[in-house]
Short mmCIF file of C-alpha atoms in Angstrom, two decimals:
data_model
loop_
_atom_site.label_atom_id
_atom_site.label_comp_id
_atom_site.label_asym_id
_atom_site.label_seq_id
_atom_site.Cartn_x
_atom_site.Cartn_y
_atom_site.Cartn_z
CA UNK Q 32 0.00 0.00 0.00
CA UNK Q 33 1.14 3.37 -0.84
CA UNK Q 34 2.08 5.74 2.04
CA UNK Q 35 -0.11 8.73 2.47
CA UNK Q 36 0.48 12.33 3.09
CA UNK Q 37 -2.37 13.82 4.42
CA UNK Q 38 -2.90 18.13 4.85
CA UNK Q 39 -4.74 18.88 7.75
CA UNK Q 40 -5.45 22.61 6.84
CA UNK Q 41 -6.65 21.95 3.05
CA UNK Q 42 -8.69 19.00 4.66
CA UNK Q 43 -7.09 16.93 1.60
CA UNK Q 44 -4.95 13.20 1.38
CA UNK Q 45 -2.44 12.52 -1.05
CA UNK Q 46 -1.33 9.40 -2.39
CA UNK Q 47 1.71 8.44 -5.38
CA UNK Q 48 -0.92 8.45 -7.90
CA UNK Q 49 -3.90 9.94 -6.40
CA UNK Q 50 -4.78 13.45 -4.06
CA UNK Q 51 -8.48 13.43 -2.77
CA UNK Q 52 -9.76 16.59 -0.81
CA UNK Q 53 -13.30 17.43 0.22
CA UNK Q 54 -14.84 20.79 -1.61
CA UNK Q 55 -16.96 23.39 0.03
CA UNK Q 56 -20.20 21.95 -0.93
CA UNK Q 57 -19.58 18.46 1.11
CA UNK Q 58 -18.19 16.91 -2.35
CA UNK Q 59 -14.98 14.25 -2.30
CA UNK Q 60 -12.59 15.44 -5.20
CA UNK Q 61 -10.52 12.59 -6.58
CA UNK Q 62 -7.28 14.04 -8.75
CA UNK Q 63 -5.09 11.37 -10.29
CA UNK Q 64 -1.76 13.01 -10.66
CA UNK Q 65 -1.05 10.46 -13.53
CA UNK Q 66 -4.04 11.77 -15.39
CA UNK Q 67 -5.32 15.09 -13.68
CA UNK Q 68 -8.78 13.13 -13.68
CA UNK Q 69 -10.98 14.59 -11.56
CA UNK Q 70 -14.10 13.25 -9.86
CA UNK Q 71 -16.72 14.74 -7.73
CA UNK Q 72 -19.24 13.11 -5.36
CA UNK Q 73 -21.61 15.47 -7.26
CA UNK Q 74 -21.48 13.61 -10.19
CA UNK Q 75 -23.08 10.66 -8.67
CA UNK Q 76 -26.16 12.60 -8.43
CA UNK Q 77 -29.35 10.41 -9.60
CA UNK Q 78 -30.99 11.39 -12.87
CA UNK Q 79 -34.65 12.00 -13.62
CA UNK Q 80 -36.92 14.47 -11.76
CA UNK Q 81 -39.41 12.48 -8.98
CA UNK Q 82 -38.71 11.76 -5.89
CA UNK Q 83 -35.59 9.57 -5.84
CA UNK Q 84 -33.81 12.19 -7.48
CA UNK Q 85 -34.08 14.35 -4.05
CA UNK Q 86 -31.97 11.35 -2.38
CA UNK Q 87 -28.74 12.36 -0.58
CA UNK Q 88 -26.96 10.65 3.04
CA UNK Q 89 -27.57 12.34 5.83
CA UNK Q 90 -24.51 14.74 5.73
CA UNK Q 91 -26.34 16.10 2.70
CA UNK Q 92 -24.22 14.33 -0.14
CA UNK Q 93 -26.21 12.93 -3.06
CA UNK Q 94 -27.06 9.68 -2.10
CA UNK Q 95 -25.28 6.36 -4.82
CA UNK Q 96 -27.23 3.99 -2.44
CA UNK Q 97 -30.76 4.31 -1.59
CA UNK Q 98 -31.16 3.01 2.11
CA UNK Q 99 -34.06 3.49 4.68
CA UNK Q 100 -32.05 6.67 6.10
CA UNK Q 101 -31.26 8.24 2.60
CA UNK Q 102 -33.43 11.50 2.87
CA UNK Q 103 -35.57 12.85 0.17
CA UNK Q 104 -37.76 15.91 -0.32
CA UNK Q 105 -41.72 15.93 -0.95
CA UNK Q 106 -43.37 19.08 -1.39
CA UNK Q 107 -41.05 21.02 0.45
CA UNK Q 108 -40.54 18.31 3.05
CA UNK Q 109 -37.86 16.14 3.91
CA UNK Q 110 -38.09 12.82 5.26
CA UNK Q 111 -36.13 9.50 5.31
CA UNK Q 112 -37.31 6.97 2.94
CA UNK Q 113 -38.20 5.15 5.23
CA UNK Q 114 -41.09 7.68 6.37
CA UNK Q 115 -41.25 8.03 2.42
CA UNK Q 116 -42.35 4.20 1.98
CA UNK Q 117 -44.64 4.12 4.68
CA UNK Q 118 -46.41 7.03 3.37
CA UNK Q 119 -46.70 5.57 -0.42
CA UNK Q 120 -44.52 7.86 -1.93
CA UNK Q 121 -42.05 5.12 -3.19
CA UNK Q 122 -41.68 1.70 -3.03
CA UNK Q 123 -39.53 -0.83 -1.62
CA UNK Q 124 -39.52 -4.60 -3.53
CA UNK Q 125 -36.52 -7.03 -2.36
CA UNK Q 126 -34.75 -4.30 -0.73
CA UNK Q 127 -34.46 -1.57 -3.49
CA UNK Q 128 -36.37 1.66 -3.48
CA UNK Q 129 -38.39 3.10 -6.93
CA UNK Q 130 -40.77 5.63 -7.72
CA UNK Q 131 -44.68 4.78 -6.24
CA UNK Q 132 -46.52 3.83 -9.79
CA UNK Q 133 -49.25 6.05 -7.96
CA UNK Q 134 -49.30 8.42 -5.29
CA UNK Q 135 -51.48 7.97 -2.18
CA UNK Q 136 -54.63 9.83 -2.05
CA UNK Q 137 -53.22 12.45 0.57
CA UNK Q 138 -50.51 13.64 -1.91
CA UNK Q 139 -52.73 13.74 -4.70
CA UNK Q 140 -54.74 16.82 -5.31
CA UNK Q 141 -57.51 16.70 -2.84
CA UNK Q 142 -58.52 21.01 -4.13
CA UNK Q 143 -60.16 18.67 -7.05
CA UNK Q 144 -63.02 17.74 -4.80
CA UNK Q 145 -66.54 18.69 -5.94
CA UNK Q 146 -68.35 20.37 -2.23
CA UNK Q 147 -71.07 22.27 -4.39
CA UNK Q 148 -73.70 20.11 -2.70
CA UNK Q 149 -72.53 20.32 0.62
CA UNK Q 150 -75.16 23.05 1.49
CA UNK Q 151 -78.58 20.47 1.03
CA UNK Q 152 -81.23 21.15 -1.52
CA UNK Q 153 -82.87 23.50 1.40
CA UNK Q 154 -80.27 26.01 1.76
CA UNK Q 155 -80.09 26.04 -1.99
CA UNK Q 156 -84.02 26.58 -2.33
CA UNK Q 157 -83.37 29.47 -0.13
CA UNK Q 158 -80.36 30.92 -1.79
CA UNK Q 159 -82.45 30.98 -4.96
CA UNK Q 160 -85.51 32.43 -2.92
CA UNK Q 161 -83.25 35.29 -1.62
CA UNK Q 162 -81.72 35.71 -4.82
CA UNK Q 163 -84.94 36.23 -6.66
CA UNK Q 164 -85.83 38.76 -3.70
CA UNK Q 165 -82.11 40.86 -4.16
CA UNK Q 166 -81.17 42.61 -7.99
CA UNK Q 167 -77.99 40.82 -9.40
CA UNK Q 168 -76.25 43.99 -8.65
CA UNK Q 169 -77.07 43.89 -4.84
CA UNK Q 170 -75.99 40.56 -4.74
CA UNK Q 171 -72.73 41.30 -5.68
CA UNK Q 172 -72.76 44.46 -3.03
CA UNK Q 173 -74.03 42.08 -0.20
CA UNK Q 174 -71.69 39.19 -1.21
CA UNK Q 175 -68.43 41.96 -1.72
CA UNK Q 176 -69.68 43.83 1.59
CA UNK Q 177 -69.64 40.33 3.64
CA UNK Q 178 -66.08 39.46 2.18
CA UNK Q 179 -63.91 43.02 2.24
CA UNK Q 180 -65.87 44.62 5.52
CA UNK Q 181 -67.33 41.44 7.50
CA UNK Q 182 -70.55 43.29 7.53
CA UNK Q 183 -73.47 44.64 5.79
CA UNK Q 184 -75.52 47.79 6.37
CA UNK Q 185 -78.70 45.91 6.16
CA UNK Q 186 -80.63 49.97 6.84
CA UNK Q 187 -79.67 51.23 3.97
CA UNK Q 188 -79.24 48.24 2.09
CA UNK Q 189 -83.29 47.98 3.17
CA UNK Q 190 -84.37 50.90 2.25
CA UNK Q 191 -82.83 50.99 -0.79
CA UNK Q 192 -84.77 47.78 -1.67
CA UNK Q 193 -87.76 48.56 -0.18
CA UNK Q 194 -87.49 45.48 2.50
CA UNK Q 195 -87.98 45.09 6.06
CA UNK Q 196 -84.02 45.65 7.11
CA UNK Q 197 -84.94 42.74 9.97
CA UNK Q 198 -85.99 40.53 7.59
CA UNK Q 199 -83.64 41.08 4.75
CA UNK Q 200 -80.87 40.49 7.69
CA UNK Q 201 -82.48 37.17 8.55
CA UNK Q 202 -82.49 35.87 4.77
CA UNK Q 203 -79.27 36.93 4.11
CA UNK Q 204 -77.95 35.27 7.66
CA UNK Q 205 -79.25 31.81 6.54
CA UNK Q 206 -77.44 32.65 2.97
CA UNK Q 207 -74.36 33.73 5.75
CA UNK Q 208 -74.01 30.79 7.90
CA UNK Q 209 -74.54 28.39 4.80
CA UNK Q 210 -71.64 29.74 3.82
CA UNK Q 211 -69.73 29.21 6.38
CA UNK Q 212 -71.18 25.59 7.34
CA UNK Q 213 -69.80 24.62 4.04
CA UNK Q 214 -66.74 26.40 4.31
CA UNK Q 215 -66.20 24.97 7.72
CA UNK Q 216 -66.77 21.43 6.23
CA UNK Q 217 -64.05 21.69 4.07
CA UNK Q 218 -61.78 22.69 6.49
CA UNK Q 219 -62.23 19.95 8.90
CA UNK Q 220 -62.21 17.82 6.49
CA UNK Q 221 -58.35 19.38 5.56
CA UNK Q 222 -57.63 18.35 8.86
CA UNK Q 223 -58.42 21.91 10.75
CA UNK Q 224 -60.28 21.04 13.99
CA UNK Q 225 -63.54 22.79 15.18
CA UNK Q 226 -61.83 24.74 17.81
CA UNK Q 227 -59.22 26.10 15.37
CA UNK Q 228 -61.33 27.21 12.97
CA UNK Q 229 -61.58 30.58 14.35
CA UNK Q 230 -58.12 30.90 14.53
CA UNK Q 231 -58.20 30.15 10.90
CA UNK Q 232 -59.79 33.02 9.69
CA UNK Q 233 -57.98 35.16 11.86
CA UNK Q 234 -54.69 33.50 10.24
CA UNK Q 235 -56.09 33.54 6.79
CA UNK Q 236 -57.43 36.91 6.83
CA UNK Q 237 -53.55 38.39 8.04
CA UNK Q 238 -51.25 35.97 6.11
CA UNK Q 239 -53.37 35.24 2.82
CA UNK Q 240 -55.89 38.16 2.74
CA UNK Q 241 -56.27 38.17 -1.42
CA UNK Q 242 -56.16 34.64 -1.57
CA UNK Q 243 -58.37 34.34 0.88
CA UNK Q 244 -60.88 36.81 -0.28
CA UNK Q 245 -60.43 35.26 -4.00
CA UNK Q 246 -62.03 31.29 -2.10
CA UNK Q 247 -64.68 33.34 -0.64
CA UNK Q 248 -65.68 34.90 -4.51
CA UNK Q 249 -65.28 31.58 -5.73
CA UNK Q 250 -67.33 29.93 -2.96
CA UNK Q 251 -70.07 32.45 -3.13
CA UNK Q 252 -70.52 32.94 -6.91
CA UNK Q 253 -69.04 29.45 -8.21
CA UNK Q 254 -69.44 27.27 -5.48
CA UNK Q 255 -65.99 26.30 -5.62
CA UNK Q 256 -64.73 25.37 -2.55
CA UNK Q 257 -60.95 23.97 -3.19
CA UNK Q 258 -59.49 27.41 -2.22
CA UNK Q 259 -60.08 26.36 1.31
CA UNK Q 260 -58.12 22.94 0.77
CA UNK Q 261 -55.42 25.02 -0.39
CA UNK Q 262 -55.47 27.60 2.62
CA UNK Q 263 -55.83 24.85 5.15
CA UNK Q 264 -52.63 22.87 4.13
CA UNK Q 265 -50.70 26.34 4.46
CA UNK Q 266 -52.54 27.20 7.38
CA UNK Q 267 -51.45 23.70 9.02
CA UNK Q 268 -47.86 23.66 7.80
CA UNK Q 269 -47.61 27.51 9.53
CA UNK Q 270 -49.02 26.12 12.57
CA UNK Q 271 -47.99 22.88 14.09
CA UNK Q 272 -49.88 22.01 17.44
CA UNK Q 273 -48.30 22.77 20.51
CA UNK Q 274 -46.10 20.30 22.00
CA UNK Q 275 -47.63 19.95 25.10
CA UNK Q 276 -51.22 19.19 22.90
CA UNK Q 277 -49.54 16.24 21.51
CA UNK Q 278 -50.23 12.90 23.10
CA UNK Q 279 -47.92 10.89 24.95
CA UNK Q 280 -48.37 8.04 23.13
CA UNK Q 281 -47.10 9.63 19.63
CA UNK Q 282 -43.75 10.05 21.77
CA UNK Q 283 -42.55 13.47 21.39
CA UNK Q 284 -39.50 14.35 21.73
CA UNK Q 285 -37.32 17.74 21.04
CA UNK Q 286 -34.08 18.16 19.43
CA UNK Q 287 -31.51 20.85 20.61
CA UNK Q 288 -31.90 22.84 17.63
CA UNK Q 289 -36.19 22.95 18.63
CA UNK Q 290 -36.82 20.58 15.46
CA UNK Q 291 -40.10 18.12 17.30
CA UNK Q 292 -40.06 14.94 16.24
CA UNK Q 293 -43.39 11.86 16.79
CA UNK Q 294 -43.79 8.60 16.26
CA UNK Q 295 -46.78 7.54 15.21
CA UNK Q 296 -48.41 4.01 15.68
CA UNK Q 297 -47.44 2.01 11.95
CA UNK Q 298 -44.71 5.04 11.18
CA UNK Q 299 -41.43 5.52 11.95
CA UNK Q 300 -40.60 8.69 13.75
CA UNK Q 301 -40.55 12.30 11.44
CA UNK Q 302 -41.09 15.37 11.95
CA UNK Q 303 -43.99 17.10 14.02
CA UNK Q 304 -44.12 19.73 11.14
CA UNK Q 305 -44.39 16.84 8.32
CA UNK Q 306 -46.75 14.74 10.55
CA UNK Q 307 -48.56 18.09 10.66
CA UNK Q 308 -48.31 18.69 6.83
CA UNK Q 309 -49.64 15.14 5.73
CA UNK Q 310 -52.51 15.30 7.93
CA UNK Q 311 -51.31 12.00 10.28
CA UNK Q 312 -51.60 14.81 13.62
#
């Protein structure tokens, strides 16, 4: 074996035919001094663009062997393909990883959901009553009023019309909380619970105000209701629970650097935030 000389400060190793130092992006540089060949860890990188081609060690090198601790990045997220498999976002057959043919339903894209009937043929019977009580054009004032201002001057608005203001406040209230009931459906059903839901709007209505105010139009005049999915995902990525809210038995622990990590029963432990993210919490 040839005798090495190795260079502490340049973090490098020299051999008779070959030097090898590590660059400043975590890379291992091979030079044969035969040849000046040079080889980079870098190059190893996999090809293609799903998943797999995310994978990289731990120390953040791409990875030229996919094990269960190989991480890879979803969405945003990274995980260990382990936590990867067990989700259905890859596959594992006599020990190798691949691509998933098909992606689980909870990465697919759940905004595609049809709510329009959420509401029951009565609140629609009395959406269309109201509607055919209001001109299209005070509709749109009622409906814009509710969204920008979170009110409507039902006085004016009365007069105007010629309508009782109380009762033209109660019709529109049913056409109000229908609204919301259905909204508040689709939240939940994002994985928001009933006690957050407040918090949601408050969230939504500081962080995503256009956005927001675009799912309402859309709600209200389309009866499109994936905006909210949308919202509710960012909403839920923003805003982990609170440590202390999460049950003993998902095992919580915290790192030094604050990162939380679970384990939950049939997965192997990830990150609160991607727990969170994927709806498991």
């Amino acid at each position: 074996m040839n005798d090495a000389n190795v260079d502490s400060n340049n973090n490098s190793e020299t051999t008779d035919n070959h030097s090898m130092s590590l660059t400043s992006d975590g890379g291992l540089k091979m030079e044969s001094t035969n040849s000046y060949t040079t080889v980079n860890a870098n190059d190893f990188k996999r090809e293609g663009d799903g998943i797999l081609s995310t994978a990289r060690t731990p120390f953040g090198n791409p990875a030229t062997t996919l094990t269960k601790d190989s991480i890879i990045t979803h969405e945003g997220m990274d995980m260990s393909l382990q936590t990867a498999h067990k989700l259905g976002l890859v596959s594992l057959k006599n020990g190798e990883y691949s691509e998933a043919s098909e992606q689980p339903s909870s990465t697919q894209d759940e905004p595609e959901q049809d709510m329009s009937e959420s509401m029951g043929d009565k609140v629609e019977a009395q959406l269309t009553e109201l509607a055919n009580m209001i001109p299209v054009d005070f509709q749109t004032r009622v409906a814009e009023s509710m969204i920008s201002n979170g009110k409507i001057d039902y006085q004016n608005m009365g007069q105007t019309l010629g309508i009782n203001s109380v009762e033209l406040q109660q019709r529109v209230g049913v056409a109000e909380q229908a609204f919301r009931n259905q909204a508040d459906k689709v939240l939940m059903s994002a994985g928001i619970g009933k006690e957050d839901l407040q918090g949601f709007v408050q969230w939504a209505t500081s962080n995503k105000g256009e956005e927001f105010k675009r799912t309402q139009r859309e709600q209200v005049y389309g009866r499109d209701t994936r905006g909210y999915q949308a919202l509710a995902r960012a909403y839920l990525n923003a805003n982990a629970p609170a440590v202390s809210s999460i049950p003993e038995s998902y095992k919580p622990r915290t790192l030094r650097d604050g990162t939380t990590l679970v384990t939950l029963p049939g997965y192997p432990e990830m990150k609160l935030q991607v727990a969170t993210k994927l709806g498991l919490i």
